[in-house]
Structures are given as C-alpha cells and as structure tokens.
mmCIF file of C-alpha atoms in Angstrom:
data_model
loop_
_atom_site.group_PDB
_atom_site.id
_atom_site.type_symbol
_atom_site.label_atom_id
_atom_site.label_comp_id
_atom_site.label_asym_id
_atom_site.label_seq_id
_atom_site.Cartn_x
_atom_site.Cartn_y
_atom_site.Cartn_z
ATOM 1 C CA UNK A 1 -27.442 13.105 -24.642
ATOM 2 C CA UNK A 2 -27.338 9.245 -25.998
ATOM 3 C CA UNK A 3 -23.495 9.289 -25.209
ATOM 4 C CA UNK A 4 -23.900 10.802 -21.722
ATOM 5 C CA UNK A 5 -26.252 8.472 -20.732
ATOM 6 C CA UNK A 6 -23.983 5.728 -22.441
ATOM 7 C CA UNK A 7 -21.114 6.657 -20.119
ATOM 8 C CA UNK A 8 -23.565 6.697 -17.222
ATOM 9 C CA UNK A 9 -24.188 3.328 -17.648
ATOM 10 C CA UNK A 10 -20.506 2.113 -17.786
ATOM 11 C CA UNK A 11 -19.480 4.545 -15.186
ATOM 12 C CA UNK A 12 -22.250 4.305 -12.113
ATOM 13 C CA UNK A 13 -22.038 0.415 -11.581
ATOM 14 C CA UNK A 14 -18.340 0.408 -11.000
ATOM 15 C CA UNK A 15 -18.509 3.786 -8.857
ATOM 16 C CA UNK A 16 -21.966 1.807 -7.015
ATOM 17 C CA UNK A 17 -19.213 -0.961 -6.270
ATOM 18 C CA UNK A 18 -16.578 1.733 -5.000
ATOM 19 C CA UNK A 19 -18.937 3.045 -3.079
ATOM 20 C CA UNK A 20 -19.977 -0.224 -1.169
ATOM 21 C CA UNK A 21 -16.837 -0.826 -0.539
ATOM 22 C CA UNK A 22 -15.687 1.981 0.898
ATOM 23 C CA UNK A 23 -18.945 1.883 3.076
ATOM 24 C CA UNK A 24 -17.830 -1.923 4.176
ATOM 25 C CA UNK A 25 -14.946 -1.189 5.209
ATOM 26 C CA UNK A 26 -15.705 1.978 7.419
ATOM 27 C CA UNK A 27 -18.236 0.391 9.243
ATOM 28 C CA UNK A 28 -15.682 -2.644 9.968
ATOM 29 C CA UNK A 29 -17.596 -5.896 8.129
ATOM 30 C CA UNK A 30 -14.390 -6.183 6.306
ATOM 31 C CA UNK A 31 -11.249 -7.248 7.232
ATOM 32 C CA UNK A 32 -8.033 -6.633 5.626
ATOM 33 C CA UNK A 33 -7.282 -9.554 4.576
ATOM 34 C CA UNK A 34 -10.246 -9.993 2.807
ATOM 35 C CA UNK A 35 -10.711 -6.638 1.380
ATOM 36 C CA UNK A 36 -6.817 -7.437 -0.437
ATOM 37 C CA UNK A 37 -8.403 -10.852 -1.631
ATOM 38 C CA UNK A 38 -11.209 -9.332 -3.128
ATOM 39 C CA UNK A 39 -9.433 -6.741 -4.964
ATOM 40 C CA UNK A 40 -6.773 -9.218 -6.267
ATOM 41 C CA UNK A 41 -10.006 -11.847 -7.531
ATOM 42 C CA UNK A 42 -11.321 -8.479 -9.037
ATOM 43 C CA UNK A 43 -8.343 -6.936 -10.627
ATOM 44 C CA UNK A 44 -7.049 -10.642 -12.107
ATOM 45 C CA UNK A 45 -10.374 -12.933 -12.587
ATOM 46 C CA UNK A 46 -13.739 -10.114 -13.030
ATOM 47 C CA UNK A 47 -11.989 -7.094 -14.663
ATOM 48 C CA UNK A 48 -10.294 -9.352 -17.460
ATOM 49 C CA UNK A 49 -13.636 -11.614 -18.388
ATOM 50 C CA UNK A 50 -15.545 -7.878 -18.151
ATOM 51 C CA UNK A 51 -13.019 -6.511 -20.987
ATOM 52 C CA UNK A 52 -13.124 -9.489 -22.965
ATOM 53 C CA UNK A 53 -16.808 -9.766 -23.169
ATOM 54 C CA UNK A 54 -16.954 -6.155 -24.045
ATOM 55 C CA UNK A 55 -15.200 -6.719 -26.747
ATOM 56 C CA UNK A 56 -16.426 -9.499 -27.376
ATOM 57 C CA UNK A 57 -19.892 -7.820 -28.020
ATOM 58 C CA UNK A 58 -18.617 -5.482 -29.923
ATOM 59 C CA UNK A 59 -19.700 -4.687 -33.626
ATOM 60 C CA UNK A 60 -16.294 -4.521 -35.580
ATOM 61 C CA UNK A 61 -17.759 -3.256 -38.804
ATOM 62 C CA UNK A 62 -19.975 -0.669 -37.036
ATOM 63 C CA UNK A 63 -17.132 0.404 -34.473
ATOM 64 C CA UNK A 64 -14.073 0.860 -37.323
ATOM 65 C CA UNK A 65 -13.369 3.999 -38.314
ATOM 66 C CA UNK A 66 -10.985 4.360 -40.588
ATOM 67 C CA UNK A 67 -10.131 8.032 -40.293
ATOM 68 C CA UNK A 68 -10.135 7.865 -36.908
ATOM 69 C CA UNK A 69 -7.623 5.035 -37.191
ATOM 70 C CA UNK A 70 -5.377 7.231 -39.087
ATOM 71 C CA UNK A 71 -5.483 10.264 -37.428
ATOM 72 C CA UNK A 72 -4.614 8.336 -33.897
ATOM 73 C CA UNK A 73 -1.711 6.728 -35.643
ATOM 74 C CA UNK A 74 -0.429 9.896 -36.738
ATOM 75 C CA UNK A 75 -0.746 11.567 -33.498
ATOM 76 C CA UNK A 76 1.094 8.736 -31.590
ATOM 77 C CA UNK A 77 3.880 9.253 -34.490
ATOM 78 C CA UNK A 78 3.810 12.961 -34.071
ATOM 79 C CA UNK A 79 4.408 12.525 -30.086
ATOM 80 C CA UNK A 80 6.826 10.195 -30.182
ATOM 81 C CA UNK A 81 8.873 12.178 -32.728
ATOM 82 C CA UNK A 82 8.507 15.122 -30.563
ATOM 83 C CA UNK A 83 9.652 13.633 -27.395
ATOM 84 C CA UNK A 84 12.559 12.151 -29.526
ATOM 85 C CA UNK A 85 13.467 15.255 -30.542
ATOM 86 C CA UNK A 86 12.766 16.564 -26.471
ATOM 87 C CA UNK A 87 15.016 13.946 -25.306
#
C-alpha cells in the first residue's frame, strides 16, 4: 500500500498539471504560441532541475541494490545478445 500511495504522489501532480492544461486550452485562455513556450520552458528548464533534485535527494546507500544491479545488467546483456543473434 506504502508504494501505491508513493506512486500516487509522483504521478497525480504531473497528471493535475495535464489536466489544467488541457482545460486552458479548451476553453481558449491559451494561445498557441504560448502553450508551445510553456511546454519548451517545461520540457528544457522545470523537468531537468525536477530530475536533478530527485536525485539529488536521494539516499545512495539506502537506494543500491546490488543484486538488483546485477540482475539488470544481465538482462540488458541477455537482450542485446538476443537481438544480435535476431538481426
């Protein structure tokens, strides 16, 4: 239940946002021009500093798994040998 309500918390602000502007722009207070300005400022200038403060944040020694670590490197091997061998 802790990780659903984890998710809900990364999740709802950013579908909140979506929301508004969808709402914005249907009932006109938007124009285009500024509706591609925003999303440009958000995609190059908010999304960035919101990663890197995320990270940022993070507990290293409490986030590392190391089994986890190995197992995804495997995979990724595993794939890539497979769609050598595909190709």
């Amino acid at each position: 239940m802790e990780n659903l309500v984890t998710s809900f918390e990364a999740v709802l602000p950013l579908f909140l946002c979506i929301l508004l502007g969808m709402l914005l722009r249907r009932i006109g207070m938007l124009e285009e021009s500024v509706r591609l300005s925003l999303n440009k400022l958000c995609f190059k200038v908010f999304l960035p500093f919101y990663l890197f403060n995320s990270v940022y944040d993070t507990d290293v020694s409490a986030a590392f798994n190391p089994g986890l670590m190995i197992f995804c490197c495997l995979c990724m091997i595993a794939w890539f040998a497979a769609l050598m061998a595909i190709i």
